[in-house]
PDB file of C-alpha atoms in Angstrom:
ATOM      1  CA  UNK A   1     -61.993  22.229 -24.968  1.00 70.00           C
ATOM      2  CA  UNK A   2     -63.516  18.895 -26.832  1.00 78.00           C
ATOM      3  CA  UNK A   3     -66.459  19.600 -25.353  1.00 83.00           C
ATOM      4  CA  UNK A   4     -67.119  22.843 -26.891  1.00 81.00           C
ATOM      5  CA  UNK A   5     -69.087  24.358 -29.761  1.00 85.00           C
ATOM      6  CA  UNK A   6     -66.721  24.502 -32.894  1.00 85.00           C
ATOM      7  CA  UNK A   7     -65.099  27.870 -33.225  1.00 83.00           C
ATOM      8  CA  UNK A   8     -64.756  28.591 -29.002  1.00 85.00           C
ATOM      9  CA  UNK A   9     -61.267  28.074 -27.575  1.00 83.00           C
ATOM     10  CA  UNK A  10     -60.147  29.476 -24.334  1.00 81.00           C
ATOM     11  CA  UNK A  11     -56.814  31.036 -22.335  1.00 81.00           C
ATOM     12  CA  UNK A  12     -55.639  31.508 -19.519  1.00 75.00           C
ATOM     13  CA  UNK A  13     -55.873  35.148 -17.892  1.00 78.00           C
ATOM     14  CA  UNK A  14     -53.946  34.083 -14.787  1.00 78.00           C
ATOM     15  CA  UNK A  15     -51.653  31.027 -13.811  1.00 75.00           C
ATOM     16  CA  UNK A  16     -50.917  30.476 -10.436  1.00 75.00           C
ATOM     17  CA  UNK A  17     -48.958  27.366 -10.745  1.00 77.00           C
ATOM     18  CA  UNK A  18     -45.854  29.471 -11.804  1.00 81.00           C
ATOM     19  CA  UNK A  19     -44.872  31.107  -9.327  1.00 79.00           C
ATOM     20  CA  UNK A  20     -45.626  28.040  -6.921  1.00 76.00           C
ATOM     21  CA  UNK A  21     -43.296  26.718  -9.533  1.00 83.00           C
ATOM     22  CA  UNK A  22     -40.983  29.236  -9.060  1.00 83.00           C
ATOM     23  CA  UNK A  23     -41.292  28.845  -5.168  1.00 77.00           C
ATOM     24  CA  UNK A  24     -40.905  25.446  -4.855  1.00 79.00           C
ATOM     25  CA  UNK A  25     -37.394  25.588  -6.927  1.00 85.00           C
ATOM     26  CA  UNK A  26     -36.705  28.286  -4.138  1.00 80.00           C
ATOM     27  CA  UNK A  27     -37.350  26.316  -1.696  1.00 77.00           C
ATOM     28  CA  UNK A  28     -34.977  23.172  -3.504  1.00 78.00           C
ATOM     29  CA  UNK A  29     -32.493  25.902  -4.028  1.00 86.00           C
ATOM     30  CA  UNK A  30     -32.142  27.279  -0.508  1.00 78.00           C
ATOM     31  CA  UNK A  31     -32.019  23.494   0.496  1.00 72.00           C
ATOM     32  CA  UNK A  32     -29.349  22.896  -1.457  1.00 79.00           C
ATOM     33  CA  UNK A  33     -27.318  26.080  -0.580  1.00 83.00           C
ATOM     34  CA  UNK A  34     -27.976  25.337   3.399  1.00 74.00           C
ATOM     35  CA  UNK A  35     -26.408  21.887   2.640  1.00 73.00           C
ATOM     36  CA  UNK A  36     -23.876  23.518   1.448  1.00 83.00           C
ATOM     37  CA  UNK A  37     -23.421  25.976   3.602  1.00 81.00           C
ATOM     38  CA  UNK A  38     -23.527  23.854   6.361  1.00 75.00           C
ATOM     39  CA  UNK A  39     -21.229  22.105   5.512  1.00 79.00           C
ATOM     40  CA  UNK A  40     -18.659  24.526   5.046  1.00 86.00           C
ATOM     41  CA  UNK A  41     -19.215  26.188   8.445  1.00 81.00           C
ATOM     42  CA  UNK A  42     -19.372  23.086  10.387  1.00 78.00           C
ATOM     43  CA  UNK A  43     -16.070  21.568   8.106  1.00 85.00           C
ATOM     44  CA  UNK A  44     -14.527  25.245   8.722  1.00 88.00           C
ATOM     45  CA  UNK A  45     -14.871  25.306  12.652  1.00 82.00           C
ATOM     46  CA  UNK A  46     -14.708  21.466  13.884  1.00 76.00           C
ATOM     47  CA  UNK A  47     -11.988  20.271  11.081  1.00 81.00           C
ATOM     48  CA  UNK A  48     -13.668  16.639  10.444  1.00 82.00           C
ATOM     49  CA  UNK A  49     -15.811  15.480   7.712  1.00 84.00           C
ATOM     50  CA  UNK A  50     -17.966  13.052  10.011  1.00 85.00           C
ATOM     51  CA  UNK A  51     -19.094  16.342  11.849  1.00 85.00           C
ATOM     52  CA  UNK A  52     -19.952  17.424   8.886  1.00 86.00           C
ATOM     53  CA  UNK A  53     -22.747  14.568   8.340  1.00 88.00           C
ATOM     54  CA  UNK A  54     -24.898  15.034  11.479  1.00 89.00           C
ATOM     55  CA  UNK A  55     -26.030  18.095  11.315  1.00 86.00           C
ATOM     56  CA  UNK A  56     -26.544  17.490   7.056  1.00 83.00           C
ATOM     57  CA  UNK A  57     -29.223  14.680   8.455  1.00 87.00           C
ATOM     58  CA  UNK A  58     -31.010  16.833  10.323  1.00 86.00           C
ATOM     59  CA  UNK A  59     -32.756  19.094   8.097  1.00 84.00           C
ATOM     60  CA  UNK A  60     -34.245  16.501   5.479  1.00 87.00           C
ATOM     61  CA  UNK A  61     -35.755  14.630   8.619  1.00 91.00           C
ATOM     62  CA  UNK A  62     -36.827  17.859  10.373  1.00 90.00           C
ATOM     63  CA  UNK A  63     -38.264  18.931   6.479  1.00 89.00           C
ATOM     64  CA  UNK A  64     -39.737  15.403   5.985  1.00 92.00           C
ATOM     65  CA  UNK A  65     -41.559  15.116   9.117  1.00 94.00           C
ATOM     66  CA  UNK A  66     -42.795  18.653   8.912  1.00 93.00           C
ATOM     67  CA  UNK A  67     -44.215  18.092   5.456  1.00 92.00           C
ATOM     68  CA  UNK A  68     -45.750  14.687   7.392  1.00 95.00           C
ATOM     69  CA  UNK A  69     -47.634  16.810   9.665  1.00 94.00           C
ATOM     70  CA  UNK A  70     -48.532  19.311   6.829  1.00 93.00           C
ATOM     71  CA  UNK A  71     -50.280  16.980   5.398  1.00 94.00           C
ATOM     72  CA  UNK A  72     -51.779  15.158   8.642  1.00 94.00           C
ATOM     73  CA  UNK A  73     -53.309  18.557   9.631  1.00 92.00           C
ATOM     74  CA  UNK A  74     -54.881  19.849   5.897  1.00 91.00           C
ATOM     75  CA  UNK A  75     -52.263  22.227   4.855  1.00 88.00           C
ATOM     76  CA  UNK A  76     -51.221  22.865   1.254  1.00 83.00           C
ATOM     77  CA  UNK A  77     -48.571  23.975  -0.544  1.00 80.00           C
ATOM     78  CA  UNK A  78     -48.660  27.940  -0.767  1.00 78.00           C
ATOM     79  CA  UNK A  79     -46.581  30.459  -0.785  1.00 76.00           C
ATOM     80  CA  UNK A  80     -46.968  30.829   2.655  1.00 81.00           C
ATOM     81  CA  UNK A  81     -46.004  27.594   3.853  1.00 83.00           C
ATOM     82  CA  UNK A  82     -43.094  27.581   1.581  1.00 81.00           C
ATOM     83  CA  UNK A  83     -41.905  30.499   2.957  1.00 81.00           C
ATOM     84  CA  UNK A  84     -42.075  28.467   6.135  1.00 86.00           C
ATOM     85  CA  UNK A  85     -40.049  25.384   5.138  1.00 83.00           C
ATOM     86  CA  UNK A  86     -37.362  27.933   4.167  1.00 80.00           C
ATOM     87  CA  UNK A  87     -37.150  29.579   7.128  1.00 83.00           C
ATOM     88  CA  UNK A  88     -37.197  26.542   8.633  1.00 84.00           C
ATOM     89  CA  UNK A  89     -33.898  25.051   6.998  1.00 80.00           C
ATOM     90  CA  UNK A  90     -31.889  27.503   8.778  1.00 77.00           C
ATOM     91  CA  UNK A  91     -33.678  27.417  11.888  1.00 82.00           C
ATOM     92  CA  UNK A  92     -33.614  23.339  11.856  1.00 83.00           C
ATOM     93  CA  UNK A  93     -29.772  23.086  11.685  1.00 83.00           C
ATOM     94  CA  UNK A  94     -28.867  25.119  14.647  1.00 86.00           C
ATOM     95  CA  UNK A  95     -29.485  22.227  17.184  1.00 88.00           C
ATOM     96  CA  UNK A  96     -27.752  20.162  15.623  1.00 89.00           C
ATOM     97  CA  UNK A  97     -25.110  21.964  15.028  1.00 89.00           C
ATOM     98  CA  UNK A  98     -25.139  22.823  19.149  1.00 92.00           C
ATOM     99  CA  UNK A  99     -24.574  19.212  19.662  1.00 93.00           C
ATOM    100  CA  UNK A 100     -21.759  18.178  17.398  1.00 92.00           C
ATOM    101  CA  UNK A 101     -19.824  21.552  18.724  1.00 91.00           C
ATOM    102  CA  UNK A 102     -20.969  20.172  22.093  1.00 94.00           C
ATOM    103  CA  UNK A 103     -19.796  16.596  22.052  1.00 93.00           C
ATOM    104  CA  UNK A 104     -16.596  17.851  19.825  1.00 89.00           C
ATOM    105  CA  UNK A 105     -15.492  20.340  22.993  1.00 90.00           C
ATOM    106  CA  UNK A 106     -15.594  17.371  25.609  1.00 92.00           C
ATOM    107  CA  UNK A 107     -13.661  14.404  23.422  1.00 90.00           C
ATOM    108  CA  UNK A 108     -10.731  17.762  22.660  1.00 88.00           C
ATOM    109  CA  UNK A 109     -10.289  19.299  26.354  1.00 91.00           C
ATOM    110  CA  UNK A 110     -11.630  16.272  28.868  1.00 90.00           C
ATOM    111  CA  UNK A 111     -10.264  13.410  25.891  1.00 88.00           C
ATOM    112  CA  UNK A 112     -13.443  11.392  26.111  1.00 90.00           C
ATOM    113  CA  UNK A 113     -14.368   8.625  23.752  1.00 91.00           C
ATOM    114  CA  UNK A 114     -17.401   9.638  21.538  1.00 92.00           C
ATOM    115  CA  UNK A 115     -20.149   7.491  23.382  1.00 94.00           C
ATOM    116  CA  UNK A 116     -18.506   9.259  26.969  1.00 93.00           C
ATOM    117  CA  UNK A 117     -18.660  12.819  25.601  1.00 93.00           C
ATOM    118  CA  UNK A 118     -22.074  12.327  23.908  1.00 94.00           C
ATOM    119  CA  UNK A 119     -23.524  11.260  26.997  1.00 95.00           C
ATOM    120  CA  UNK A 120     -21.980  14.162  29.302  1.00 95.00           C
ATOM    121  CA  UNK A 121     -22.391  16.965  26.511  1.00 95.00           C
ATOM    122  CA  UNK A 122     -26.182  16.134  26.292  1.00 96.00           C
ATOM    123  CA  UNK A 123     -26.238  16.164  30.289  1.00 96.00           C
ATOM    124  CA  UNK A 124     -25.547  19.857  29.609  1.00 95.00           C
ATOM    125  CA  UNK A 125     -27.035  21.084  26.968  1.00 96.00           C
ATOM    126  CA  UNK A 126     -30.015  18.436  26.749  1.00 95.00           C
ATOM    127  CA  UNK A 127     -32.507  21.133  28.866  1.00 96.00           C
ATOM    128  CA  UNK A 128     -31.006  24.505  26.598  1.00 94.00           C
ATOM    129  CA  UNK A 129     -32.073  22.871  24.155  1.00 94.00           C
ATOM    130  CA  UNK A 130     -35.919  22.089  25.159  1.00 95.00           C
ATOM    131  CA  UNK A 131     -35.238  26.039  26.350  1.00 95.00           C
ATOM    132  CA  UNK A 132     -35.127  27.005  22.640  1.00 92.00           C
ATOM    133  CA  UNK A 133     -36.940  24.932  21.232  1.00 93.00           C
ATOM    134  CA  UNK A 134     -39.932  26.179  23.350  1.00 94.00           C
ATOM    135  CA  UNK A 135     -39.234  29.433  23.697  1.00 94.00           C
ATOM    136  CA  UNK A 136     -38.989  29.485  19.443  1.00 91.00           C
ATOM    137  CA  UNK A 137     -41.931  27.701  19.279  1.00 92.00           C
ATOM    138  CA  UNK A 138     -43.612  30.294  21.700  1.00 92.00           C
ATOM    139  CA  UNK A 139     -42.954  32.952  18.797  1.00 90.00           C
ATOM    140  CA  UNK A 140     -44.711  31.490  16.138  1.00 90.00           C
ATOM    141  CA  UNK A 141     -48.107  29.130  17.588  1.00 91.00           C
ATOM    142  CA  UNK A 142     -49.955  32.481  18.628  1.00 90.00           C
ATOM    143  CA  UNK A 143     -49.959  33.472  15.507  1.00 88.00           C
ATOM    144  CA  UNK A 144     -51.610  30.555  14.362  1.00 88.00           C
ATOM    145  CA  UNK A 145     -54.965  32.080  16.939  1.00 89.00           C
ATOM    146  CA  UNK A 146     -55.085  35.312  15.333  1.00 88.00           C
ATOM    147  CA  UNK A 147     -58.537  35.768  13.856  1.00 88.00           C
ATOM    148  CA  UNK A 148     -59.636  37.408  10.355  1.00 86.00           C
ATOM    149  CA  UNK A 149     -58.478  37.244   7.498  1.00 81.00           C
ATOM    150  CA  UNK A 150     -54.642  37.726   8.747  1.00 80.00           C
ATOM    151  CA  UNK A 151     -55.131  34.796  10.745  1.00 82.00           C
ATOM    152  CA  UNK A 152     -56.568  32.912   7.869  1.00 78.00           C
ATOM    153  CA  UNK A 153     -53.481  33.770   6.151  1.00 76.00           C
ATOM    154  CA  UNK A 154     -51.070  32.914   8.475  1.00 87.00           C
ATOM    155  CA  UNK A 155     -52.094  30.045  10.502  1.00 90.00           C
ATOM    156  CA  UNK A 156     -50.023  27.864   8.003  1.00 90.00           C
ATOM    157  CA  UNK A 157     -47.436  29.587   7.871  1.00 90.00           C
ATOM    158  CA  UNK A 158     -46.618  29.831  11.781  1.00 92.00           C
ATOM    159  CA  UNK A 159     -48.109  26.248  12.714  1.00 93.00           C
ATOM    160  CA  UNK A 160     -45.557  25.014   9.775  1.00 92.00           C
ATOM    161  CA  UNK A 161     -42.658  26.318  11.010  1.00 93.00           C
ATOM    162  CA  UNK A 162     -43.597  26.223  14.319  1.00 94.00           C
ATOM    163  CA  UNK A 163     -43.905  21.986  13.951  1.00 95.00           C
ATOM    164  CA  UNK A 164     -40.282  22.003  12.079  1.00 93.00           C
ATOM    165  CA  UNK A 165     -38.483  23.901  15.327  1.00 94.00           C
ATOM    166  CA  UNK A 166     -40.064  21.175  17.725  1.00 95.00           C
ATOM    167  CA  UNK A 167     -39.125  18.081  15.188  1.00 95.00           C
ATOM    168  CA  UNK A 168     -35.703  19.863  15.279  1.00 93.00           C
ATOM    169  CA  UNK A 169     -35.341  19.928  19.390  1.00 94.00           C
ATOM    170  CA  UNK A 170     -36.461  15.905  19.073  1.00 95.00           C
ATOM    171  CA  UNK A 171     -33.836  15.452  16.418  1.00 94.00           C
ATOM    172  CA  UNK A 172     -31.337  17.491  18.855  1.00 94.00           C
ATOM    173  CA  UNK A 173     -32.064  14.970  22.097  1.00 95.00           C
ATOM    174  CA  UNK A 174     -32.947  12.341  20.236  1.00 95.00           C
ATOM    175  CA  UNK A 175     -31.358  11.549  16.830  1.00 94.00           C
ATOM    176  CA  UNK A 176     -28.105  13.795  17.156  1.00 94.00           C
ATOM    177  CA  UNK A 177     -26.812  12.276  20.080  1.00 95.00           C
ATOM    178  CA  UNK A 178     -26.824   9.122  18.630  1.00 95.00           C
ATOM    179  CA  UNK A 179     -25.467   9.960  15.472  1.00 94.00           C
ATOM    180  CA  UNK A 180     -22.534  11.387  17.488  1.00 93.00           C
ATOM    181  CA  UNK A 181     -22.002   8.862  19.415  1.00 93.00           C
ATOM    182  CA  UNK A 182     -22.018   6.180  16.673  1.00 93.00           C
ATOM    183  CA  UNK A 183     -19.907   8.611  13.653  1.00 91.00           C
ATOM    184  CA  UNK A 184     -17.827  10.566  15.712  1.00 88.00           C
ATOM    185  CA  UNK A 185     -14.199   9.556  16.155  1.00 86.00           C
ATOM    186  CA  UNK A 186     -12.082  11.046  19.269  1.00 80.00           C
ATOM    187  CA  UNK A 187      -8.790  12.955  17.202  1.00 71.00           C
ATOM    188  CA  UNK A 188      -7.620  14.413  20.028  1.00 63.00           C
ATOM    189  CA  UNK A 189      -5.984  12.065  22.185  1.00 59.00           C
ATOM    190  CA  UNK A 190      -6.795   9.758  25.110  1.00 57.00           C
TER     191      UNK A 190
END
């Protein structure tokens, strides 16, 4: 506006910032409720606060390392791919959640210590896991081939969420396991 003849001013028809504005506290605000959420369930069902934890670390590191990728391949913040990271905070906790429940069965009926039970619940569950993870990864990449203007549109979207549900699986045989095995206590017994 300095740079115009005296007398012109200017407004703004249209501004799309606010309702990326209103998306992205969305987003924050379905975070926070899956936290929450979460942790109720998982409190409500397995009856210790360290079980609790695990699977509350593994959807900021599924979210961060999505939004590392994001940016890695070119994608912005839309609507579109904040639609994504939603979807993807419930999808992200299931795993995890699979492996706590996992490990918590073996230390309560076969009275293993943590680091035992970890070890034999992922010898389980390790490949139904990779199962999922593929198989819900299998929904959403095609889309990201579609061509025209549909594909245009939703390339982000699917490749977005598609990326969180396999950082989630690595979390789930990776990072989970050892979080159990290192924060879980055996309450049931020898």
């Amino acid at each position: 506006k300095t740079s115009f003849p005296s007398g012109m001013t200017y407004n703004v028809n249209y501004d799309v910032s606010r309702f990326l504005d209103a998306s992205i506290h969305e987003v924050l605000r379905t975070l926070v409720e899956a936290f929450i959420l979460v942790f109720i369930v998982v409190y409500i069902f397995l009856q210790d606060l360290r079980s609790t934890l695990i699977p509350a670390l593994a959807v900021p590191v599924a979210l961060i390392g999505t939004l590392f990728f994001m940016q890695m391949l070119g994608f912005s913040i839309n609507l579109l791919t904040l639609f994504a990271l939603v979807l993807a905070i419930g999808i992200v906790v299931d795993n995890a959640i699979v492996v706590v429940e996992a490990v918590h069965v073996k230390m309560m009926e076969e009275h293993m210590d943590p680091m035992t039970a970890t070890i034999s619940a992922m010898n389980e569950i390790s490949r139904a896991i990779i199962a999922i993870t593929l198989v819900m990864s299998a929904v959403f990449v095609p889309v990201a081939f579609m061509s025209g203007p549909v594909g245009v549109f939703y390339r982000q979207f699917s490749l977005t969420l598609a990326i969180a549900i396999v950082i989630s699986g690595i979390n789930a045989v990776t990072l989970t396991p050892a979080l159990c095995a290192i924060l879980l206590k055996n309450h049931h017994g020898p």
